[in-house]
Amino acid sequence: MLPRGRPRALGAALLLLLLLVVGFFLFGRDPEYGLGTTATLDGDPYGSRNRSTSSLQLLLPPKCEVMLHVAIVCAGYNSSREIITLMKSVLFYRKNPLHLHLITDAVARNILETLFRTWMVPAVVVSFYDAEELKPLVSWIPNKHYSGLYGLMKLVLPSVLPLSLARVIVLDTDVTFSSDIMELWALFGHFSGVILLWLDRLQQIGWEQMWKLTAKRELLTLTATSLADQDIFNAVIKEHPELVHPLPCVWNVQLSDHTLAERCYLEAADLKVIHWNSPKKLRVKNKHAEFFRDLHLTFLGFDGKLLCRELFGCPNQFPPGAEQLQQALAQLDEEEPCFEFRQQQLTVHRVHITFLSHQPPPPRPHDVTLVAQLSMDRLQMLEALCRHWRGPMSLALYLTDAEAQQFLRFVETSPVLSARKDVAYHVVYRDGPLYPVNQLRNVALAQALTPYVFLSDIDFLPAYSLYDYLRASIEQLALGRRQRKAALVVPAFETLHYRFSFPNSKAELLTLLDAGSLHTFRYHEWPQGHASTDYTRWREAQAPYQVQWSADYEPYVVVPRDCPRYDPRFVGFGWNKVAHIIELDAQEYEFLVLPEAFSIHLPHAPSLDISRFRSSPTYRDCLQALKEEFHQDLSRRYGSAALKYLTALQQSRSRA
Amino acid sequence: MLPRGRPRALGAALLLLLLLVVGFFLFGRDPEYGLGTTATLDGDPYGSRNRSTSSLQLLLPPKCEVMLHVAIVCAGYNSSREIITLMKSVLFYRKNPLHLHLITDAVARNILETLFRTWMVPAVVVSFYDAEELKPLVSWIPNKHYSGLYGLMKLVLPSVLPLSLARVIVLDTDVTFSSDIMELWALFGHFSGVILLWLDRLQQIGWEQMWKLTAKRELLTLTATSLADQDIFNAVIKEHPELVHPLPCVWNVQLSDHTLAERCYLEAADLKVIHWNSPKKLRVKNKHAEFFRDLHLTFLGFDGKLLCRELFGCPNQFPPGAEQLQQALAQLDEEEPCFEFRQQQLTVHRVHITFLSHQPPPPRPHDVTLVAQLSMDRLQMLEALCRHWRGPMSLALYLTDAEAQQFLRFVETSPVLSARKDVAYHVVYRDGPLYPVNQLRNVALAQALTPYVFLSDIDFLPAYSLYDYLRASIEQLALGRRQRKAALVVPAFETLHYRFSFPNSKAELLTLLDAGSLHTFRYHEWPQGHASTDYTRWREAQAPYQVQWSADYEPYVVVPRDCPRYDPRFVGFGWNKVAHIIELDAQEYEFLVLPEAFSIHLPHAPSLDISRFRSSPTYRDCLQALKEEFHQDLSRRYGSAALKYLTALQQSRSRA
């Protein structure tokens, strides 16, 4: 029996599956679906358990034909992360097509739409429903905080889900599956007839009136100032105990200090769903806490890519775009020397935008977001970057699922980083051998929310004044008002010393430059990258000055947010920014060097990818092939105007 | 039926479970164990499948009482890695106690004994059997290579396994489970009587004579020059088809280009065991290759720590040491400020010694092994280190399971690294928030196989001549012959430039030093660390000179392999080498500075751990507490001789 009258913490147990439970009641048990093997279970005090593990599987309908419907209410950044771990555990064990019904706020929808679109899990359909529409239906109930309102929405799910939907499993975001969700769905199967009807039936029995009446009556007598959804569920059940059909306890193993759940899960084989009511529980000193924690951690760090497998024996159920992608990948020639490049270019990376809580910047006409990308080995740059740049940032991180969790802990334990709500972190999940540098830049760029962006690199620290100075410059140059397409150039410098005191002004910078402590960026190895910036002129400049494009120019620039994207064909290292600057020039952006702006590159060990691939002749050949393809595309798009880029390329090739 | 007469690649399919299969035959099916639900399976062309998934579970005996026995032949470095992935998949799904019977060569035994001892998986017993003993029994069979001999050993398993062992599942190392191994074991259960006897029965039916006779007959007619184990199994079966009982095909799903297995696994639910016959198969273009690959990759990178869960509802079955460890951990006070330090100190890390193929150095009386430790962010140092140090190395790497796979690929794709067989890499698996620096050093030190060790750090590049020079110095100083306890000091320098040309001689080094391009190590921040080395004297020195210990001295030294271990209480960063040098001094090692030796530290971004913890006052307090405990232990062990270290500590504290 459900634990009526238990304290509220335990009452939460009901929530998970109550709607399902209500469905059960309506028609009672159908003897035709009785279990032939019941005899073997006699004398088992938890007899209901085994039915779901074993015998029920024999009664299941052909799996491909059963689409399982799951509804989840999800709002905000943290729940959007939780739901992914839940989904990983469901996907690991599932063998049926799934239809997710996600009732979300704008934040969660933005995150989850991107995530599922890029995850491309076969045989998973995702529908979104606007939680805003449900708010008026529950907002009359006093409740303590914002998230409480989303909990209450479970009471009114029938009014938002499509009428055609007969059955649905309703889940909290903080549960982890340790079995096939079909076993849960199969519990419907015991009660033929009701299966296809229960959402209707809920309306027939007057569910809406029932819970509202109960809630209002409770409100009259309750001393507490708020009602959570589970309080209302509990109250309804108290009044209408006949509504409840006992669900085997293994379907909602509670993990809390005082739970009586241990009696339930004597056997690990029985655990179906583990319910985390609070993050604290990861440290609970439960006898079997380790089992729970390990299962949860398993899916927390699980590589989501490994869950994109097709269902066996079912017709292909590709998500949008996946079939074309697979065909394109299949057409690649594995023996071709640049195969890895081709494959990497085609790879769609799973993207989790705004992985952490984020406060979008208020709309300001001259505001600038710093845009950059990084991987785990540059995390230690973040604190310094936050000290140097006081404005909004949009950063793409290339991480494994496990690294994303390390990153989360890193930010949580850093006072500097956790204080900053204007930095949006977008996790792009690792896949493939080459670093998808321009795909990462494009993710960060697409998520910048200010009218202007400063396209930087993670190893650069901007001048302390740069954020203010850029906004003032944008305003003074009236970039927004005139239809002037300009890229403001921030001159780049570098230090070769890894202990270094950062200049507070242009004057200090020039002193360090003269003393040989600083250099113009890549002066020794790649002078053409920044030659056009004209550092000699910059020393004396008092006002912005225009410079012309030249071959291999790759300055760091401030441009409007709607600037051209980076060309994603450039994976690995080399030429990725050069191509973007050509694109700006081809679209007639003028390059204006700002006289007081500067940014300094800090030294670091060369990344693994760089060391590995720079030494490979094949790598260089493939890069050359990419450049040529890029130029062919340029000619196609810009015609004779693109001739100068090709000429420059040919000159550089004849020099090489 | 087993695919008799199939080509050899497929014949390998038989191997996996043949001994089990033979067992089946002997008594045939016991009708009392027939399935009550057979009727529901009528008309299913692969009917045998479902029996194992569902109904069989109802027939299983109480799980805690069933110890499953698994035998695996494992030899060499690669198989030792494979077996771990196999074991992870078994452990993930298993719910019963396991007894592993590992028939190993010396290499695999050394690796796997350490691994299982440090893995501490509850309810897993591991027994080792010497494969050498089995060699004479099969070495008369011509076979092409070393590993073939180990394959043949499966023929003679009954002669090495204990007589008391009634049943055993024999597995190849290259299989991955996707279900509970109990389901496989349960297949024994259909044939009561034979269960407890089958190993005996094998002897009764004259298995030994049978296979030998067959093998010899085959050898007479065979055109091939060698016989693999599967050839003999196949031949025996051909002659005695009555020996074979068909095992459901789901128990050995083959993955190869020409397999007919697809008919078998129409349903993913059916897959029990996937058999990888060659690494190439990860790239096989099988219709369901992705499913196979994803499952394999899941366990390849699976965090082994998450598999250390206890079995539910069974009496505790702790491996040696685990219970005491759990008690010690349980006694820690989570609210104590240095809790993380205490916890980290107690953590036993899973260790995989010689993770990659390794050629132990030939015994030479003056040989020196470079000993160091690193994590993923220093991998790019390895190639340079290999160029600078031409002798043996023993390196401990602190990695996650997934990182260990990245590391493997990194070495495989590096011509420099893959050419070096004298570098032993020992993987210590990550666990806990603090870097266990001294535990890592001790792992690397314990695995050094030469009489002397050079205790270095991964960020240092030794002089190109250092390896030869050290060996010559050891010989000249006759360290081995006299009972002289000496620590040879290798003076440490550093460059702050990240582009740097390494000096080829002491003369060149001194020039760079005078030009300010090089510094003595940590001259600005921590001069006391190397002050005793006396760099001024070193400039002019022509012969080794003795120096005295002073507070905070932490030179890089060459010592005999049996030198004191590092104190594992120092986790995180700080004082870890200082304590070791005190220990050497307390044990009356004399410090001899070598006049031509040097090593240079390369700059790098500070590690995450350093940046994070150096800024924390708690961290510094805990480090101070560790120092004090260390000194208390010193006094206990060395009495008044340890007084000078305490005095030095107190002086430094009063200065601070």
JSON list of N, CA, C and O in Angstrom, two decimals, chain B residues 333-356:
[
{"chain": "B", "resi": 333, "resn": "ASP", "atom": "N", "xyz": [35.79, 12.07, 10.37]},
{"chain": "B", "resi": 333, "resn": "ASP", "atom": "CA", "xyz": [34.76, 13.08, 10.65]},
{"chain": "B", "resi": 333, "resn": "ASP", "atom": "C", "xyz": [34.62, 13.99, 9.43]},
{"chain": "B", "resi": 333, "resn": "ASP", "atom": "O", "xyz": [35.53, 14.74, 9.09]},
{"chain": "B", "resi": 334, "resn": "GLU", "atom": "N", "xyz": [33.45, 13.91, 8.78]},
{"chain": "B", "resi": 334, "resn": "GLU", "atom": "CA", "xyz": [33.26, 14.67, 7.53]},
{"chain": "B", "resi": 334, "resn": "GLU", "atom": "C", "xyz": [33.31, 16.17, 7.76]},
{"chain": "B", "resi": 334, "resn": "GLU", "atom": "O", "xyz": [33.49, 16.93, 6.82]},
{"chain": "B", "resi": 335, "resn": "GLU", "atom": "N", "xyz": [33.10, 16.58, 9.00]},
{"chain": "B", "resi": 335, "resn": "GLU", "atom": "CA", "xyz": [33.05, 18.02, 9.27]},
{"chain": "B", "resi": 335, "resn": "GLU", "atom": "C", "xyz": [34.44, 18.57, 9.57]},
{"chain": "B", "resi": 335, "resn": "GLU", "atom": "O", "xyz": [34.64, 19.78, 9.61]},
{"chain": "B", "resi": 336, "resn": "GLU", "atom": "N", "xyz": [35.39, 17.68, 9.80]},
{"chain": "B", "resi": 336, "resn": "GLU", "atom": "CA", "xyz": [36.75, 18.12, 10.11]},
{"chain": "B", "resi": 336, "resn": "GLU", "atom": "C", "xyz": [37.35, 18.84, 8.90]},
{"chain": "B", "resi": 336, "resn": "GLU", "atom": "O", "xyz": [37.15, 18.39, 7.76]},
{"chain": "B", "resi": 337, "resn": "PRO", "atom": "N", "xyz": [38.06, 19.96, 9.12]},
{"chain": "B", "resi": 337, "resn": "PRO", "atom": "CA", "xyz": [38.51, 20.73, 7.94]},
{"chain": "B", "resi": 337, "resn": "PRO", "atom": "C", "xyz": [39.43, 19.94, 7.00]},
{"chain": "B", "resi": 337, "resn": "PRO", "atom": "O", "xyz": [39.41, 20.16, 5.80]},
{"chain": "B", "resi": 338, "resn": "CYS", "atom": "N", "xyz": [40.23, 19.03, 7.56]},
{"chain": "B", "resi": 338, "resn": "CYS", "atom": "CA", "xyz": [41.16, 18.29, 6.69]},
{"chain": "B", "resi": 338, "resn": "CYS", "atom": "C", "xyz": [40.59, 16.94, 6.27]},
{"chain": "B", "resi": 338, "resn": "CYS", "atom": "O", "xyz": [41.34, 16.04, 5.85]},
{"chain": "B", "resi": 339, "resn": "PHE", "atom": "N", "xyz": [39.25, 16.80, 6.33]},
{"chain": "B", "resi": 339, "resn": "PHE", "atom": "CA", "xyz": [38.61, 15.53, 5.98]},
{"chain": "B", "resi": 339, "resn": "PHE", "atom": "C", "xyz": [39.07, 15.00, 4.63]},
{"chain": "B", "resi": 339, "resn": "PHE", "atom": "O", "xyz": [39.40, 13.84, 4.48]},
{"chain": "B", "resi": 340, "resn": "GLU", "atom": "N", "xyz": [39.10, 15.90, 3.63]},
{"chain": "B", "resi": 340, "resn": "GLU", "atom": "CA", "xyz": [39.47, 15.45, 2.28]},
{"chain": "B", "resi": 340, "resn": "GLU", "atom": "C", "xyz": [40.88, 14.87, 2.24]},
{"chain": "B", "resi": 340, "resn": "GLU", "atom": "O", "xyz": [41.15, 13.93, 1.50]},
{"chain": "B", "resi": 341, "resn": "PHE", "atom": "N", "xyz": [41.77, 15.45, 3.04]},
{"chain": "B", "resi": 341, "resn": "PHE", "atom": "CA", "xyz": [43.14, 14.93, 3.10]},
{"chain": "B", "resi": 341, "resn": "PHE", "atom": "C", "xyz": [43.16, 13.53, 3.71]},
{"chain": "B", "resi": 341, "resn": "PHE", "atom": "O", "xyz": [43.80, 12.62, 3.19]},
{"chain": "B", "resi": 342, "resn": "ARG", "atom": "N", "xyz": [42.42, 13.40, 4.83]},
{"chain": "B", "resi": 342, "resn": "ARG", "atom": "CA", "xyz": [42.38, 12.09, 5.52]},
{"chain": "B", "resi": 342, "resn": "ARG", "atom": "C", "xyz": [41.82, 11.02, 4.59]},
{"chain": "B", "resi": 342, "resn": "ARG", "atom": "O", "xyz": [42.32, 9.90, 4.51]},
{"chain": "B", "resi": 343, "resn": "GLN", "atom": "N", "xyz": [40.76, 11.39, 3.91]},
{"chain": "B", "resi": 343, "resn": "GLN", "atom": "CA", "xyz": [40.09, 10.44, 3.04]},
{"chain": "B", "resi": 343, "resn": "GLN", "atom": "C", "xyz": [41.01, 10.04, 1.88]},
{"chain": "B", "resi": 343, "resn": "GLN", "atom": "O", "xyz": [41.14, 8.86, 1.56]},
{"chain": "B", "resi": 344, "resn": "GLN", "atom": "N", "xyz": [41.68, 11.04, 1.33]},
{"chain": "B", "resi": 344, "resn": "GLN", "atom": "CA", "xyz": [42.55, 10.76, 0.19]},
{"chain": "B", "resi": 344, "resn": "GLN", "atom": "C", "xyz": [43.72, 9.87, 0.61]},
{"chain": "B", "resi": 344, "resn": "GLN", "atom": "O", "xyz": [44.14, 8.99, -0.16]},
{"chain": "B", "resi": 345, "resn": "GLN", "atom": "N", "xyz": [44.23, 10.12, 1.81]},
{"chain": "B", "resi": 345, "resn": "GLN", "atom": "CA", "xyz": [45.37, 9.31, 2.27]},
{"chain": "B", "resi": 345, "resn": "GLN", "atom": "C", "xyz": [44.98, 7.85, 2.41]},
{"chain": "B", "resi": 345, "resn": "GLN", "atom": "O", "xyz": [45.79, 6.95, 2.20]},
{"chain": "B", "resi": 346, "resn": "LEU", "atom": "N", "xyz": [43.74, 7.61, 2.81]},
{"chain": "B", "resi": 346, "resn": "LEU", "atom": "CA", "xyz": [43.29, 6.22, 3.03]},
{"chain": "B", "resi": 346, "resn": "LEU", "atom": "C", "xyz": [42.90, 5.53, 1.73]},
{"chain": "B", "resi": 346, "resn": "LEU", "atom": "O", "xyz": [42.84, 4.31, 1.66]},
{"chain": "B", "resi": 347, "resn": "THR", "atom": "N", "xyz": [42.61, 6.33, 0.71]},
{"chain": "B", "resi": 347, "resn": "THR", "atom": "CA", "xyz": [42.11, 5.74, -0.54]},
{"chain": "B", "resi": 347, "resn": "THR", "atom": "C", "xyz": [43.12, 4.77, -1.13]},
{"chain": "B", "resi": 347, "resn": "THR", "atom": "O", "xyz": [44.29, 5.08, -1.27]},
{"chain": "B", "resi": 348, "resn": "VAL", "atom": "N", "xyz": [42.63, 3.57, -1.45]},
{"chain": "B", "resi": 348, "resn": "VAL", "atom": "CA", "xyz": [43.46, 2.62, -2.18]},
{"chain": "B", "resi": 348, "resn": "VAL", "atom": "C", "xyz": [43.10, 2.76, -3.66]},
{"chain": "B", "resi": 348, "resn": "VAL", "atom": "O", "xyz": [41.96, 2.57, -4.05]},
{"chain": "B", "resi": 349, "resn": "HIS", "atom": "N", "xyz": [44.07, 3.16, -4.44]},
{"chain": "B", "resi": 349, "resn": "HIS", "atom": "CA", "xyz": [43.81, 3.37, -5.87]},
{"chain": "B", "resi": 349, "resn": "HIS", "atom": "C", "xyz": [44.01, 2.07, -6.63]},
{"chain": "B", "resi": 349, "resn": "HIS", "atom": "O", "xyz": [44.96, 1.33, -6.38]},
{"chain": "B", "resi": 350, "resn": "ARG", "atom": "N", "xyz": [43.12, 1.84, -7.55]},
{"chain": "B", "resi": 350, "resn": "ARG", "atom": "CA", "xyz": [43.26, 0.70, -8.46]},
{"chain": "B", "resi": 350, "resn": "ARG", "atom": "C", "xyz": [44.49, 0.95, -9.33]},
{"chain": "B", "resi": 350, "resn": "ARG", "atom": "O", "xyz": [44.66, 2.03, -9.89]},
{"chain": "B", "resi": 351, "resn": "VAL", "atom": "N", "xyz": [45.35, -0.04, -9.42]},
{"chain": "B", "resi": 351, "resn": "VAL", "atom": "CA", "xyz": [46.62, 0.14, -10.13]},
{"chain": "B", "resi": 351, "resn": "VAL", "atom": "C", "xyz": [46.75, -0.91, -11.23]},
{"chain": "B", "resi": 351, "resn": "VAL", "atom": "O", "xyz": [46.59, -2.10, -10.97]},
{"chain": "B", "resi": 352, "resn": "HIS", "atom": "N", "xyz": [47.05, -0.46, -12.41]},
{"chain": "B", "resi": 352, "resn": "HIS", "atom": "CA", "xyz": [47.31, -1.35, -13.53]},
{"chain": "B", "resi": 352, "resn": "HIS", "atom": "C", "xyz": [48.78, -1.16, -13.91]},
{"chain": "B", "resi": 352, "resn": "HIS", "atom": "O", "xyz": [49.11, -0.24, -14.65]},
{"chain": "B", "resi": 353, "resn": "ILE", "atom": "N", "xyz": [49.65, -2.02, -13.37]},
{"chain": "B", "resi": 353, "resn": "ILE", "atom": "CA", "xyz": [51.07, -1.86, -13.69]},
{"chain": "B", "resi": 353, "resn": "ILE", "atom": "C", "xyz": [51.34, -2.36, -15.10]},
{"chain": "B", "resi": 353, "resn": "ILE", "atom": "O", "xyz": [50.58, -3.16, -15.65]},
{"chain": "B", "resi": 354, "resn": "THR", "atom": "N", "xyz": [52.41, -1.83, -15.69]},
{"chain": "B", "resi": 354, "resn": "THR", "atom": "CA", "xyz": [52.77, -2.13, -17.09]},
{"chain": "B", "resi": 354, "resn": "THR", "atom": "C", "xyz": [51.53, -2.26, -17.97]},
{"chain": "B", "resi": 354, "resn": "THR", "atom": "O", "xyz": [51.21, -3.32, -18.49]},
{"chain": "B", "resi": 355, "resn": "PHE", "atom": "N", "xyz": [50.87, -1.12, -18.11]},
{"chain": "B", "resi": 355, "resn": "PHE", "atom": "CA", "xyz": [49.63, -1.03, -18.89]},
{"chain": "B", "resi": 355, "resn": "PHE", "atom": "C", "xyz": [49.89, -1.37, -20.36]},
{"chain": "B", "resi": 355, "resn": "PHE", "atom": "O", "xyz": [49.02, -1.90, -21.04]},
{"chain": "B", "resi": 356, "resn": "LEU", "atom": "N", "xyz": [51.09, -1.05, -20.84]},
{"chain": "B", "resi": 356, "resn": "LEU", "atom": "CA", "xyz": [51.44, -1.34, -22.24]},
{"chain": "B", "resi": 356, "resn": "LEU", "atom": "C", "xyz": [52.59, -2.34, -22.29]},
{"chain": "B", "resi": 356, "resn": "LEU", "atom": "O", "xyz": [53.28, -2.55, -21.28]}
]
